[in-house]
Amino acid sequence: MSIIEWERDRIVLRLFGVKWDWAIEPRYWRPHIIGIGILVLTPIILYFVYPALLATFIEGSLLPCIVLPVILMLIGTGRFNFGPQFFVGVGGFTAGLLSIHFGLGPGITLIAAAAAGLVTGLIFSPLTLLAGGIYFALLTLLLPLIFLEVTFVFEIFKGDTGLSGIPFLFNFPNFTLNQLLYAFAALALMLIYLAITDRLLRSRYALQMAAINDDEEVANGLGVNISRIKILSFIGPAVMISIVGWFYAHYFGAFSGITYLPMTFMMKVFMALVIGGRGAWAIVLGGYVVTLIEVLLIRFAGDWSPILFPIIMLTLLLIFREEGLFGLYRKRHYRDYKPHFKITK
C-alpha cells in the first residue's frame, strides 16, 4: 500500500513501511540541476572545441570518486584513511591480471574488482576497531607503500613497467570518440557516487555515523552498534574505490603500482578535499581544480612539474585550509544558504 503526502516543501511517498521524500522548492534542486547540466555539456563542448582536454575532464571526474568514499569512511569510523590508493591498486591489479592471464572482459573484471575490494576491506576493517588516532593514520599510510613493494618483489605485477595489454572499455576506431565515451562513463560513475554519498548523509544511518564520529562513548550509550557501523563504513568505500581502480585499468589499457600507490597520488586526493571545501559538490570542484593545475604544470613547467606541484598544493592548503573554494562562494552568497528578514518601518 502506498500513500503520497504533499507537504509544504516536499513530496513524501510511503510504500510498505519505507519512506521517500523529494524537495519541490527550486532552492533545493536548482543548484544540482545546473551543476549536472554544466558537467554533461562540458565534454560535448570539449569534443568539438578542444578534444585534448577530455583526458583532463576524465581525470577530474575520477578523483572525486576516490575522495567521496574517503569522506564516508571518515564520518563512519571517525578516522581519516591516509591510504585510499591501496584499494585503487587492488581494483586495478585485479582487473589487469584477470584480463591479461584469463582473457576476461571489463564486465567480469568489474565484478571481480568489486569483490576484491570487498574481501580486502573486510580483512583490514578490524583496524577501525583496534587502532585509533595517529596509529590508524600510520597503518593506512603504510598499506599502499607495502603493496608497492610487493609489486616490485613479485614478477606477476611487473613492478618496473606495470601491466600492459589490458582491454579497453571503449575501442572504436575514432580515438576522440572513445575519449568522449570515457568522459561520460567517468561522469556517470562520479554522479552515482555523488548520489550515494548525498543519500547516505541524509539518512538515519548518517546520524549514527555522525554520533560515532563525535563521541563513541555517547554513541554506545545511545545504543548505536559501533562495531557494525565502523566495519560497514570501511568496507563500502573500499569497494567503491576499487571500482575506480578497475576504471583506470580499462581506461589506459595498463596499470602500474608506481603510478597510483605512492604518496604523491594521495596528495592529490587530500588536496581535492581541502581545496574544494565542505560538501559533496565542493569535492567535485576540488577534483577538477587539482587535475587542471597538474595538467597545466606538466604542459608549461615540464621537468619542474614534480617539484612545483607539491609546493603549489601546500600553498593552496594554507590558503584554503579552513573553508575551501566552496566556502568562499558561500561567504559571498550567504543569502542563498541562510534565511534573512527585512524589517521596514
XYZ file of C-alpha atoms in Angstrom:
345
model
C 0.000 0.000 0.000
C 1.323 3.422 -0.931
C 0.419 6.844 0.422
C 1.509 10.109 -1.194
C 1.611 13.165 1.045
C 2.037 16.766 -0.057
C 3.899 18.859 2.463
C 4.959 22.496 2.294
C 8.281 21.972 0.562
C 8.373 18.310 -0.436
C 6.523 15.240 -1.674
C 6.514 12.248 0.670
C 5.863 8.696 -0.551
C 5.261 5.892 1.940
C 5.355 2.388 0.466
C 5.275 -0.789 2.592
C 6.752 0.977 5.587
C 9.522 2.702 3.610
C 9.566 6.476 3.250
C 10.923 8.508 0.326
C 10.800 12.268 0.074
C 11.678 14.768 -2.657
C 12.099 18.515 -2.269
C 9.934 20.571 -4.630
C 11.145 24.077 -3.817
C 13.572 25.331 -6.511
C 16.177 26.461 -3.993
C 16.727 22.803 -3.071
C 17.109 21.262 -6.510
C 18.051 24.143 -8.835
C 21.814 24.163 -7.968
C 22.028 20.403 -8.512
C 20.306 20.574 -11.903
C 22.539 23.449 -13.011
C 25.676 21.642 -11.825
C 24.761 18.385 -13.569
C 23.841 20.282 -16.727
C 27.226 22.021 -16.820
C 29.054 18.729 -16.251
C 27.115 16.975 -19.024
C 27.652 19.784 -21.532
C 31.369 20.203 -20.785
C 32.642 17.022 -22.541
C 30.417 17.742 -25.548
C 31.863 21.240 -25.866
C 35.404 19.942 -25.399
C 34.817 17.287 -28.065
C 34.183 19.954 -30.701
C 36.394 22.771 -29.383
C 39.475 21.234 -27.707
C 39.409 17.404 -27.553
C 42.784 17.228 -25.790
C 41.141 18.438 -22.565
C 38.815 15.424 -22.473
C 41.559 13.451 -20.724
C 41.765 16.178 -18.073
C 37.995 16.037 -17.627
C 38.156 12.257 -17.175
C 40.888 12.506 -14.542
C 38.991 15.289 -12.790
C 35.838 13.158 -12.705
C 37.614 10.112 -11.277
C 39.386 11.958 -8.464
C 36.125 12.790 -6.586
C 35.181 9.113 -6.956
C 38.033 8.406 -4.543
C 37.503 11.385 -2.237
C 33.766 10.822 -1.689
C 34.225 7.268 -0.297
C 37.067 8.561 1.891
C 34.630 11.085 3.387
C 32.083 8.346 4.070
C 34.833 6.307 5.716
C 35.872 9.301 7.825
C 32.352 10.039 9.038
C 31.505 6.413 9.749
C 34.720 5.433 11.516
C 35.872 8.732 12.988
C 39.293 8.085 11.420
C 40.905 9.507 8.300
C 42.272 6.953 5.847
C 45.643 8.137 4.538
C 45.968 5.241 2.098
C 42.848 5.009 -0.101
C 45.091 4.415 -3.111
C 45.666 0.928 -1.690
C 42.167 -0.013 -2.862
C 42.791 1.687 -6.209
C 45.675 -0.754 -6.590
C 43.507 -3.688 -5.515
C 40.874 -2.926 -8.138
C 43.339 -2.059 -10.885
C 45.585 -5.082 -10.462
C 42.599 -7.421 -10.129
C 41.150 -6.154 -13.401
C 44.514 -6.180 -15.155
C 45.654 -9.634 -14.061
C 42.323 -11.286 -14.854
C 42.164 -9.592 -18.250
C 45.725 -10.482 -19.258
C 46.008 -14.031 -17.921
C 42.411 -15.242 -18.282
C 41.087 -13.064 -21.100
C 38.141 -11.749 -19.102
C 36.245 -8.716 -20.347
C 35.573 -5.460 -18.475
C 32.146 -6.620 -17.298
C 33.519 -9.652 -15.467
C 36.559 -7.812 -14.139
C 34.256 -5.123 -12.720
C 32.571 -7.736 -10.551
C 35.949 -9.228 -9.641
C 37.421 -5.825 -8.712
C 34.424 -5.038 -6.509
C 34.714 -8.473 -4.884
C 38.445 -7.955 -4.297
C 37.699 -4.608 -2.673
C 35.064 -6.268 -0.512
C 37.440 -9.004 0.655
C 40.397 -6.710 1.346
C 38.104 -4.212 3.040
C 36.767 -6.983 5.250
C 40.305 -8.148 6.082
C 41.541 -4.704 7.115
C 38.284 -3.398 8.630
C 39.287 -4.513 12.175
C 41.842 -1.690 12.062
C 38.944 0.695 12.671
C 38.249 -1.097 15.963
C 41.790 -1.837 17.125
C 43.654 1.335 16.140
C 42.769 4.955 16.605
C 44.193 8.394 16.097
C 47.768 8.506 14.846
C 48.075 4.703 14.846
C 45.239 4.249 12.365
C 46.692 7.024 10.205
C 50.123 5.384 10.154
C 48.741 1.925 9.405
C 46.634 3.146 6.489
C 49.585 5.206 5.284
C 51.771 2.088 5.182
C 49.303 -0.174 3.354
C 49.810 1.252 -0.165
C 53.565 1.582 0.383
C 53.802 -2.088 1.382
C 51.665 -3.020 -1.618
C 54.025 -1.004 -3.820
C 56.996 -3.011 -2.536
C 55.070 -6.230 -3.206
C 54.609 -5.196 -6.838
C 58.395 -4.980 -7.191
C 59.057 -8.287 -5.440
C 56.633 -10.471 -7.424
C 57.110 -10.574 -11.171
C 53.397 -11.037 -11.844
C 52.763 -7.363 -11.009
C 55.511 -6.107 -13.370
C 56.653 -3.570 -10.793
C 59.107 -1.684 -13.017
C 56.847 -1.249 -16.029
C 53.390 -2.229 -14.800
C 50.757 -4.352 -16.507
C 50.032 -3.706 -20.171
C 47.701 -5.169 -22.760
C 44.551 -4.700 -20.669
C 41.484 -4.463 -22.958
C 39.979 -1.003 -23.267
C 36.491 -0.217 -22.084
C 35.786 1.524 -25.420
C 37.783 0.620 -28.508
C 36.247 2.349 -31.527
C 38.455 3.428 -34.455
C 37.895 7.108 -33.614
C 40.154 7.940 -30.642
C 38.377 11.218 -29.860
C 35.026 9.438 -29.778
C 36.489 6.943 -27.308
C 37.630 9.821 -25.111
C 34.142 11.325 -25.198
C 32.611 7.997 -24.153
C 35.173 7.651 -21.363
C 34.310 11.177 -20.223
C 30.624 10.317 -19.963
C 31.399 6.994 -18.261
C 33.625 8.709 -15.672
C 30.998 11.415 -15.185
C 28.279 8.788 -14.711
C 30.398 6.992 -12.110
C 31.026 10.257 -10.276
C 27.326 11.198 -10.285
C 26.415 7.749 -8.959
C 28.920 8.139 -6.126
C 27.648 11.662 -5.527
C 24.059 10.405 -5.286
C 25.079 7.567 -2.941
C 27.000 9.970 -0.700
C 24.203 12.534 -0.658
C 21.579 9.902 0.107
C 23.624 8.333 2.903
C 24.397 11.672 4.530
C 20.679 12.487 4.610
C 19.631 9.141 6.083
C 19.240 7.858 9.632
C 22.376 5.819 9.052
C 24.293 9.105 8.780
C 23.081 10.128 12.240
C 24.652 7.001 13.699
C 27.854 7.664 11.754
C 27.965 11.251 12.993
C 27.378 10.115 16.568
C 30.371 7.768 16.350
C 32.482 10.480 14.765
C 31.587 12.918 17.532
C 31.835 10.727 20.642
C 31.973 6.933 20.615
C 31.088 6.578 24.295
C 27.952 8.669 23.913
C 27.017 6.786 20.736
C 27.428 3.487 22.567
C 25.227 4.795 25.362
C 22.550 5.678 22.811
C 22.501 2.082 21.582
C 24.474 2.539 18.357
C 26.221 -0.637 17.197
C 29.647 0.967 16.835
C 31.480 -2.109 15.536
C 28.899 -2.748 12.832
C 28.813 0.866 11.651
C 32.605 1.141 11.559
C 33.114 -2.076 9.620
C 30.397 -1.244 7.085
C 31.755 2.298 6.732
C 35.160 0.835 5.890
C 34.076 -1.976 3.567
C 31.592 0.031 1.479
C 34.041 2.794 0.496
C 36.731 0.152 -0.116
C 34.512 -1.417 -2.785
C 33.760 1.987 -4.316
C 37.446 2.922 -4.553
C 38.346 -0.496 -6.011
C 35.901 0.151 -8.853
C 37.814 3.350 -9.620
C 40.983 1.257 -9.938
C 39.117 -1.003 -12.369
C 38.187 2.054 -14.428
C 41.799 3.275 -14.533
C 42.996 -0.126 -15.757
C 40.492 -0.359 -18.619
C 40.821 3.326 -19.495
C 44.588 3.377 -20.010
C 44.909 -0.276 -21.039
C 47.703 -0.517 -18.483
C 48.138 -0.322 -14.727
C 51.245 0.340 -12.676
C 51.673 0.433 -8.929
C 54.318 3.143 -9.197
C 51.645 5.475 -10.616
C 48.841 5.030 -8.086
C 50.348 3.673 -4.867
C 52.929 6.340 -3.860
C 52.165 9.274 -1.566
C 52.043 11.699 -4.494
C 48.723 10.217 -5.568
C 47.393 10.502 -2.025
C 48.373 14.174 -2.052
C 46.025 14.789 -4.982
C 43.193 13.064 -3.136
C 43.807 15.085 0.014
C 44.111 18.389 -1.851
C 40.874 17.791 -3.760
C 39.194 17.522 -0.371
C 40.849 20.614 1.117
C 40.698 22.953 -1.886
C 37.059 22.206 -2.667
C 35.790 22.670 0.866
C 32.891 21.164 2.749
C 30.125 19.372 0.908
C 29.893 16.744 -1.814
C 29.760 19.247 -4.676
C 32.770 21.049 -3.193
C 34.766 17.824 -3.536
C 33.780 17.638 -7.204
C 35.029 21.191 -7.717
C 38.263 20.403 -5.877
C 38.878 17.344 -8.051
C 38.697 19.334 -11.272
C 40.842 22.182 -9.891
C 43.630 19.856 -8.715
C 43.631 17.940 -12.004
C 43.718 21.137 -14.053
C 46.641 22.503 -12.022
C 48.573 19.266 -12.529
C 47.965 19.284 -16.286
C 48.968 22.943 -16.633
C 52.191 22.306 -14.735
C 53.050 19.333 -16.949
C 52.320 21.458 -20.022
C 54.253 24.590 -19.070
C 56.724 23.550 -16.347
C 57.943 20.328 -17.938
C 60.543 18.573 -15.798
C 59.925 21.020 -12.963
C 56.299 19.935 -12.514
C 57.057 17.153 -9.945
C 58.775 19.785 -7.798
C 56.326 22.646 -8.322
C 53.157 20.573 -7.901
C 53.616 19.742 -4.175
C 54.784 23.310 -3.485
C 51.673 24.767 -5.097
C 49.469 22.223 -3.346
C 50.936 23.100 0.057
C 50.475 26.805 -0.674
C 46.836 26.245 -1.593
C 46.462 24.154 1.552
C 47.498 27.146 3.670
C 45.116 29.432 1.783
C 42.026 27.212 1.683
C 42.551 25.038 4.755
C 39.500 26.427 6.575
C 36.678 26.588 4.047
C 37.945 25.915 0.525
C 36.656 27.392 -2.719
C 33.069 26.443 -1.964
C 33.337 28.154 1.402
C 34.434 31.390 -0.277
C 31.379 31.211 -2.527
C 29.094 30.701 0.452
C 30.585 33.736 2.172
C 29.820 35.933 -0.829
C 26.345 34.446 -1.351
C 25.256 33.829 2.205
C 21.642 34.732 1.463
C 21.362 31.661 -0.739
C 22.020 29.462 2.287
C 20.785 31.409 5.325
C 17.295 32.822 5.906
C 17.119 36.564 6.373
C 14.458 39.051 7.383
C 13.842 42.566 6.166
C 12.221 44.901 8.676
C 10.626 48.082 7.364
C 9.094 50.933 9.284
